[in-house]
PDB file of C-alpha atoms in Angstrom:
ATOM      1  CA  MET Q1169     -12.699 -26.896  -9.252  1.00  0.00           C
ATOM      2  CA  PRO Q1170     -12.330 -23.708  -7.267  1.00  0.00           C
ATOM      3  CA  TYR Q1171     -11.496 -23.652  -3.551  1.00  0.00           C
ATOM      4  CA  TYR Q1172     -11.749 -21.106  -0.734  1.00  0.00           C
ATOM      5  CA  ARG Q1173      -9.899 -21.494   2.513  1.00  0.00           C
ATOM      6  CA  LEU Q1174     -11.868 -20.633   5.676  1.00  0.00           C
ATOM      7  CA  GLN Q1175      -9.983 -19.064   8.435  1.00  0.00           C
ATOM      8  CA  ASN Q1176     -10.537 -22.168  10.628  1.00  0.00           C
ATOM      9  CA  GLY Q1177      -8.315 -24.147   8.124  1.00  0.00           C
ATOM     10  CA  SER Q1178     -11.200 -25.883   6.324  1.00  0.00           C
ATOM     11  CA  TYR Q1179     -11.931 -25.426   2.824  1.00  0.00           C
ATOM     12  CA  LEU Q1180     -15.108 -24.734   0.895  1.00  0.00           C
ATOM     13  CA  THR Q1181     -15.464 -25.781  -2.629  1.00  0.00           C
ATOM     14  CA  ILE Q1182     -18.228 -25.842  -5.224  1.00  0.00           C
ATOM     15  CA  VAL Q1183     -18.291 -29.080  -7.281  1.00  0.00           C
ATOM     16  CA  SER Q1184     -20.012 -29.747 -10.628  1.00  0.00           C
ATOM     17  CA  LYS Q1185     -20.329 -33.301 -11.891  1.00  0.00           C
ATOM     18  CA  GLY Q1186     -21.627 -33.796 -15.398  1.00  0.00           C
ATOM     19  CA  ARG Q1187     -25.010 -32.427 -15.867  1.00  0.00           C
ATOM     20  CA  LEU Q1188     -25.885 -32.686 -12.013  1.00  0.00           C
ATOM     21  CA  LEU Q1189     -24.658 -29.728 -10.218  1.00  0.00           C
ATOM     22  CA  LYS Q1190     -24.129 -29.850  -6.511  1.00  0.00           C
ATOM     23  CA  PHE Q1191     -23.618 -26.794  -4.544  1.00  0.00           C
ATOM     24  CA  GLY Q1192     -22.620 -27.298  -0.815  1.00  0.00           C
ATOM     25  CA  ASP Q1193     -20.043 -27.192   1.816  1.00  0.00           C
ATOM     26  CA  TYR Q1194     -17.355 -29.691   1.214  1.00  0.00           C
ATOM     27  CA  VAL Q1195     -14.679 -29.779   4.140  1.00  0.00           C
ATOM     28  CA  MET Q1196     -11.286 -30.626   2.803  1.00  0.00           C
ATOM     29  CA  PHE Q1197      -8.608 -31.737   5.277  1.00  0.00           C
ATOM     30  CA  PHE Q1198      -4.874 -31.491   4.463  1.00  0.00           C
ATOM     31  CA  GLU Q1199      -2.866 -34.473   5.755  1.00  0.00           C
ATOM     32  CA  ASN Q1200       0.297 -35.970   4.356  1.00  0.00           C
ATOM     33  CA  ASN Q1201       0.382 -33.675   1.515  1.00  0.00           C
ATOM     34  CA  THR Q1202      -3.019 -34.732   0.311  1.00  0.00           C
ATOM     35  CA  PHE Q1203      -6.443 -33.187   0.373  1.00  0.00           C
ATOM     36  CA  ASP Q1204      -9.343 -35.284   1.750  1.00  0.00           C
ATOM     37  CA  PHE Q1205     -12.818 -34.238   0.650  1.00  0.00           C
ATOM     38  CA  GLN Q1206     -15.688 -34.912   2.997  1.00  0.00           C
ATOM     39  CA  ARG Q1207     -19.303 -33.840   2.331  1.00  0.00           C
ATOM     40  CA  PRO Q1208     -21.473 -33.400   5.491  1.00  0.00           C
ATOM     41  CA  ILE Q1209     -24.548 -35.294   5.637  1.00  0.00           C
ATOM     42  CA  ASP Q1210     -26.301 -32.925   8.175  1.00  0.00           C
ATOM     43  CA  PHE Q1211     -27.830 -30.210   6.189  1.00  0.00           C
ATOM     44  CA  SER Q1212     -28.897 -27.999   9.201  1.00  0.00           C
ATOM     45  CA  SER Q1213     -28.172 -24.395   9.604  1.00  0.00           C
ATOM     46  CA  ASN Q1214     -24.505 -25.231  10.388  1.00  0.00           C
ATOM     47  CA  HIS Q1215     -23.945 -26.296   6.799  1.00  0.00           C
ATOM     48  CA  ARG Q1216     -24.777 -23.515   4.517  1.00  0.00           C
ATOM     49  CA  ILE Q1217     -25.629 -24.563   0.878  1.00  0.00           C
ATOM     50  CA  LEU Q1218     -25.379 -22.220  -2.197  1.00  0.00           C
ATOM     51  CA  LEU Q1219     -29.018 -22.518  -3.327  1.00  0.00           C
ATOM     52  CA  GLY Q1220     -31.073 -19.643  -4.951  1.00  0.00           C
ATOM     53  CA  CYS Q1221     -28.094 -17.942  -6.333  1.00  0.00           C
ATOM     54  CA  GLN Q1222     -28.512 -15.335  -8.903  1.00  0.00           C
ATOM     55  CA  SER Q1223     -29.073 -16.587 -12.530  1.00  0.00           C
ATOM     56  CA  ALA Q1224     -26.210 -14.774 -13.916  1.00  0.00           C
ATOM     57  CA  LEU Q1225     -24.001 -16.739 -11.648  1.00  0.00           C
ATOM     58  CA  CYS Q1226     -25.766 -20.252 -11.953  1.00  0.00           C
ATOM     59  CA  ILE Q1227     -27.068 -20.090 -15.559  1.00  0.00           C
ATOM     60  CA  ASP Q1228     -24.354 -22.371 -16.992  1.00  0.00           C
ATOM     61  CA  SER Q1229     -23.532 -24.194 -13.632  1.00  0.00           C
ATOM     62  CA  ARG Q1230     -19.854 -23.224 -13.438  1.00  0.00           C
ATOM     63  CA  ILE Q1231     -17.709 -20.568 -11.812  1.00  0.00           C
ATOM     64  CA  ASP Q1232     -14.139 -19.577 -12.813  1.00  0.00           C
ATOM     65  CA  ALA Q1233     -12.501 -19.115  -9.540  1.00  0.00           C
ATOM     66  CA  MET Q1234     -13.010 -18.593  -5.740  1.00  0.00           C
ATOM     67  CA  LEU Q1235     -10.808 -16.915  -3.290  1.00  0.00           C
ATOM     68  CA  ARG Q1236     -10.836 -15.179   0.009  1.00  0.00           C
ATOM     69  CA  LYS Q1237     -11.194 -11.324   0.101  1.00  0.00           C
ATOM     70  CA  LYS Q1238      -8.179  -9.511   1.569  1.00  0.00           C
ATOM     71  CA  GLU Q1239      -8.422  -8.846   5.234  1.00  0.00           C
ATOM     72  CA  SER Q1240     -11.761 -10.383   5.324  1.00  0.00           C
ATOM     73  CA  ASN Q1241     -13.490 -13.726   5.901  1.00  0.00           C
ATOM     74  CA  ASN Q1242     -15.670 -13.132   2.879  1.00  0.00           C
ATOM     75  CA  ALA Q1243     -15.048 -14.793  -0.361  1.00  0.00           C
ATOM     76  CA  TYR Q1244     -14.960 -13.776  -4.148  1.00  0.00           C
ATOM     77  CA  ILE Q1245     -16.710 -15.890  -6.581  1.00  0.00           C
ATOM     78  CA  ILE Q1246     -15.429 -15.084  -9.973  1.00  0.00           C
ATOM     79  CA  TYR Q1247     -17.498 -15.840 -13.120  1.00  0.00           C
ATOM     80  CA  GLY Q1248     -16.853 -14.470 -16.569  1.00  0.00           C
ATOM     81  CA  ALA Q1249     -16.384 -10.487 -16.112  1.00  0.00           C
ATOM     82  CA  PHE Q1250     -18.161 -10.578 -12.674  1.00  0.00           C
ATOM     83  CA  VAL Q1251     -17.205 -11.082  -9.184  1.00  0.00           C
ATOM     84  CA  PHE Q1252     -19.657 -11.934  -6.480  1.00  0.00           C
ATOM     85  CA  LEU Q1253     -18.941 -11.175  -3.028  1.00  0.00           C
ATOM     86  CA  TRP Q1254     -20.157 -13.818  -0.799  1.00  0.00           C
ATOM     87  CA  ASN Q1255     -20.536 -13.088   2.981  1.00  0.00           C
ATOM     88  CA  LEU Q1256     -20.363 -16.629   4.256  1.00  0.00           C
ATOM     89  CA  GLN Q1257     -22.952 -15.798   6.957  1.00  0.00           C
ATOM     90  CA  TYR Q1258     -25.515 -16.019   4.151  1.00  0.00           C
ATOM     91  CA  SER Q1259     -26.290 -18.874   1.952  1.00  0.00           C
ATOM     92  CA  VAL Q1260     -26.462 -16.704  -1.268  1.00  0.00           C
ATOM     93  CA  PRO Q1261     -23.765 -14.438  -2.664  1.00  0.00           C
ATOM     94  CA  ARG Q1262     -25.836 -11.277  -3.055  1.00  0.00           C
ATOM     95  CA  ASN Q1263     -23.532  -8.554  -4.136  1.00  0.00           C
ATOM     96  CA  TRP Q1264     -22.051  -8.551  -7.621  1.00  0.00           C
ATOM     97  CA  MET Q1265     -19.698  -6.213  -9.251  1.00  0.00           C
ATOM     98  CA  LEU Q1266     -17.696  -6.039 -12.508  1.00  0.00           C
ATOM     99  CA  LEU Q1267     -14.329  -7.755 -12.022  1.00  0.00           C
ATOM    100  CA  SER Q1268     -12.547  -4.770 -13.591  1.00  0.00           C
ATOM    101  CA  LYS Q1269     -13.726  -2.589 -10.833  1.00  0.00           C
ATOM    102  CA  GLU Q1270     -13.721  -4.610  -7.787  1.00  0.00           C
ATOM    103  CA  LEU Q1271     -10.282  -6.401  -8.330  1.00  0.00           C
ATOM    104  CA  SER Q1272      -9.046  -3.881 -11.037  1.00  0.00           C
ATOM    105  CA  LEU Q1273      -8.347  -6.825 -13.307  1.00  0.00           C
ATOM    106  CA  ASN Q1274      -8.662  -6.337 -17.212  1.00  0.00           C
ATOM    107  CA  TYR Q1275      -9.168 -10.017 -18.008  1.00  0.00           C
ATOM    108  CA  ARG Q1276     -12.291 -12.085 -17.744  1.00  0.00           C
ATOM    109  CA  ASN Q1277     -13.027 -15.927 -17.741  1.00  0.00           C
ATOM    110  CA  LEU Q1278     -10.127 -16.742 -15.428  1.00  0.00           C
ATOM    111  CA  ASP Q1279      -8.883 -20.266 -14.940  1.00  0.00           C
ATOM    112  CA  ALA Q1280      -7.902 -20.105 -11.221  1.00  0.00           C
ATOM    113  CA  ALA Q1281      -7.015 -17.463  -8.465  1.00  0.00           C
ATOM    114  CA  PHE Q1282      -5.762 -17.573  -5.033  1.00  0.00           C
ATOM    115  CA  LEU Q1283      -4.766 -15.067  -2.157  1.00  0.00           C
ATOM    116  CA  ASP Q1284      -1.153 -15.349  -0.662  1.00  0.00           C
ATOM    117  CA  SER Q1285      -1.910 -14.412   2.857  1.00  0.00           C
ATOM    118  CA  ARG Q1286       1.816 -13.743   3.492  1.00  0.00           C
ATOM    119  CA  SER Q1287       2.341 -11.088   0.972  1.00  0.00           C
ATOM    120  CA  ASN Q1288      -1.425 -10.145   0.728  1.00  0.00           C
ATOM    121  CA  SER Q1289      -1.441 -10.528  -2.924  1.00  0.00           C
ATOM    122  CA  TYR Q1290      -3.845 -11.894  -5.296  1.00  0.00           C
ATOM    123  CA  TYR Q1291      -2.739 -14.230  -8.143  1.00  0.00           C
ATOM    124  CA  PHE Q1292      -4.833 -14.964 -11.227  1.00  0.00           C
ATOM    125  CA  PHE Q1293      -4.298 -17.641 -13.836  1.00  0.00           C
ATOM    126  CA  LYS Q1294      -5.519 -16.976 -17.382  1.00  0.00           C
ATOM    127  CA  VAL Q1295      -4.734 -18.404 -20.792  1.00  0.00           C
ATOM    128  CA  ARG Q1296      -3.959 -15.483 -23.151  1.00  0.00           C
ATOM    129  CA  ALA Q1297      -4.099 -15.617 -26.826  1.00  0.00           C
ATOM    130  CA  PHE Q1298      -1.367 -13.744 -28.596  1.00  0.00           C
ATOM    131  CA  GLU Q1299      -1.919 -12.819 -32.294  1.00  0.00           C
ATOM    132  CA  GLN Q1300       0.799 -12.432 -34.835  1.00  0.00           C
ATOM    133  CA  ILE Q1301       0.134 -11.190 -38.235  1.00  0.00           C
ATOM    134  CA  LEU Q1302       2.285 -12.193 -40.936  1.00  0.00           C
ATOM    135  CA  GLU Q1303       2.065 -10.047 -44.143  1.00  0.00           C
ATOM    136  CA  ASN Q1304       2.698 -11.269 -47.648  1.00  0.00           C
ATOM    137  CA  GLN Q1305       2.111  -8.957 -50.601  1.00  0.00           C
ATOM    138  CA  ILE Q1306      -1.441 -10.312 -51.071  1.00  0.00           C
ATOM    139  CA  LEU Q1307      -2.603 -12.231 -47.955  1.00  0.00           C
ATOM    140  CA  ILE Q1308      -2.486 -11.524 -44.349  1.00  0.00           C
ATOM    141  CA  PHE Q1309      -2.152 -14.764 -42.215  1.00  0.00           C
ATOM    142  CA  GLU Q1310      -3.130 -14.691 -38.553  1.00  0.00           C
ATOM    143  CA  GLN Q1311      -1.595 -17.078 -36.182  1.00  0.00           C
ATOM    144  CA  ILE Q1312      -2.754 -17.351 -32.656  1.00  0.00           C
ATOM    145  CA  ARG Q1313      -0.847 -19.078 -29.854  1.00  0.00           C
ATOM    146  CA  LYS Q1314      -1.896 -19.643 -26.381  1.00  0.00           C
ATOM    147  CA  GLU Q1315       0.105 -19.228 -23.354  1.00  0.00           C
ATOM    148  CA  ASN Q1316      -0.852 -19.593 -19.655  1.00  0.00           C
ATOM    149  CA  GLN Q1317       0.016 -16.416 -17.709  1.00  0.00           C
ATOM    150  CA  VAL Q1318       0.078 -15.566 -13.949  1.00  0.00           C
ATOM    151  CA  TYR Q1319      -0.837 -12.042 -13.094  1.00  0.00           C
ATOM    152  CA  CYS Q1320      -0.139 -10.581  -9.606  1.00  0.00           C
ATOM    153  CA  ASN Q1321      -2.742  -8.096  -8.041  1.00  0.00           C
ATOM    154  CA  LYS Q1322      -3.668  -5.314 -10.635  1.00  0.00           C
ATOM    155  CA  SER Q1323      -0.665  -5.968 -13.057  1.00  0.00           C
ATOM    156  CA  ASP Q1324      -1.438  -6.201 -16.622  1.00  0.00           C
ATOM    157  CA  VAL Q1325       1.961  -7.836 -17.258  1.00  0.00           C
ATOM    158  CA  GLY Q1326       1.644 -11.606 -16.806  1.00  0.00           C
ATOM    159  CA  THR Q1327       4.550 -14.121 -16.170  1.00  0.00           C
ATOM    160  CA  PRO Q1328       4.345 -17.209 -18.242  1.00  0.00           C
ATOM    161  CA  ILE Q1329       3.453 -20.224 -15.976  1.00  0.00           C
ATOM    162  CA  ALA Q1330       6.389 -22.117 -17.057  1.00  0.00           C
ATOM    163  CA  THR Q1331       8.633 -19.538 -15.778  1.00  0.00           C
ATOM    164  CA  LEU Q1332       6.908 -18.989 -12.477  1.00  0.00           C
ATOM    165  CA  PHE Q1333       6.620 -22.818 -11.765  1.00  0.00           C
ATOM    166  CA  HIS Q1334       9.639 -23.842 -13.568  1.00  0.00           C
ATOM    167  CA  ARG Q1335      10.148 -26.997 -11.523  1.00  0.00           C
ATOM    168  CA  SER Q1336       6.625 -28.186 -12.119  1.00  0.00           C
ATOM    169  CA  GLY Q1337       7.055 -29.408 -15.619  1.00  0.00           C
ATOM    170  CA  PHE Q1338       4.459 -26.877 -16.837  1.00  0.00           C
ATOM    171  CA  ASP Q1339       4.891 -25.583 -20.153  1.00  0.00           C
ATOM    172  CA  SER Q1340       3.236 -22.591 -22.049  1.00  0.00           C
ATOM    173  CA  ARG Q1341       0.092 -24.786 -22.832  1.00  0.00           C
ATOM    174  CA  THR Q1342      -0.610 -25.870 -19.289  1.00  0.00           C
ATOM    175  CA  ARG Q1343      -4.079 -24.952 -18.281  1.00  0.00           C
ATOM    176  CA  ILE Q1344      -4.772 -24.772 -14.573  1.00  0.00           C
ATOM    177  CA  ASP Q1345      -8.031 -25.788 -13.071  1.00  0.00           C
ATOM    178  CA  ALA Q1346      -7.615 -24.459  -9.586  1.00  0.00           C
ATOM    179  CA  ALA Q1347      -4.912 -23.103  -7.144  1.00  0.00           C
ATOM    180  CA  VAL Q1348      -4.856 -22.976  -3.336  1.00  0.00           C
ATOM    181  CA  TYR Q1349      -2.353 -21.291  -1.116  1.00  0.00           C
ATOM    182  CA  TYR Q1350      -1.826 -23.299   2.092  1.00  0.00           C
ATOM    183  CA  ASP Q1351       0.905 -23.170   4.651  1.00  0.00           C
ATOM    184  CA  ARG Q1352       3.445 -21.176   2.407  1.00  0.00           C
ATOM    185  CA  PHE Q1353       2.774 -23.464  -0.478  1.00  0.00           C
ATOM    186  CA  VAL Q1354       0.693 -23.040  -3.697  1.00  0.00           C
ATOM    187  CA  TYR Q1355      -1.072 -26.173  -4.659  1.00  0.00           C
ATOM    188  CA  ILE Q1356      -1.895 -26.344  -8.391  1.00  0.00           C
ATOM    189  CA  PHE Q1357      -4.845 -28.638  -9.657  1.00  0.00           C
ATOM    190  CA  LYS Q1358      -5.037 -29.867 -13.269  1.00  0.00           C
ATOM    191  CA  GLY Q1359      -7.765 -32.237 -14.065  1.00  0.00           C
ATOM    192  CA  ASN Q1360      -7.865 -34.834 -11.331  1.00  0.00           C
ATOM    193  CA  LYS Q1361      -4.207 -34.279 -10.340  1.00  0.00           C
TER     194      LYS Q1361
END
């Protein structure tokens, strides 16, 4: 579930549950090292709802990642090979660009992303498949192993998640669902944990 931190300290998230998709402003409060989700009941103009979004974004009712744009209060919504720039003053993300052009990232279908506001750096999580071809005189066997990598800014060289978060117990197969940078810490979400 992707998150986006507003400058006032609240968080915005887009939640998908089963076949029913709910877009809306969920306010997330951080207290005692836990996040508390609250959905406002008041749907007045004070609470924007992401309705009427472009079909390219909403066609299969999910997004890959959501993060704040550097030096801006706008958000990036990342979906496949595309990134949508969402000006939070409007209820619909209107401008879409290719991910490779806007963020200079050569990967698509990211697992998670966040902006480290201290270093002003983007971090992207992606499962990457490595292919090894073993040659026998007659047959060529292809083995694919998957490893979760973390990429910083425009780098094409990833760091294995097990190396970067070595105290977490993550291994090369750990797949990340969301990441949030808050108060000098990175919070990693996997499933409901």
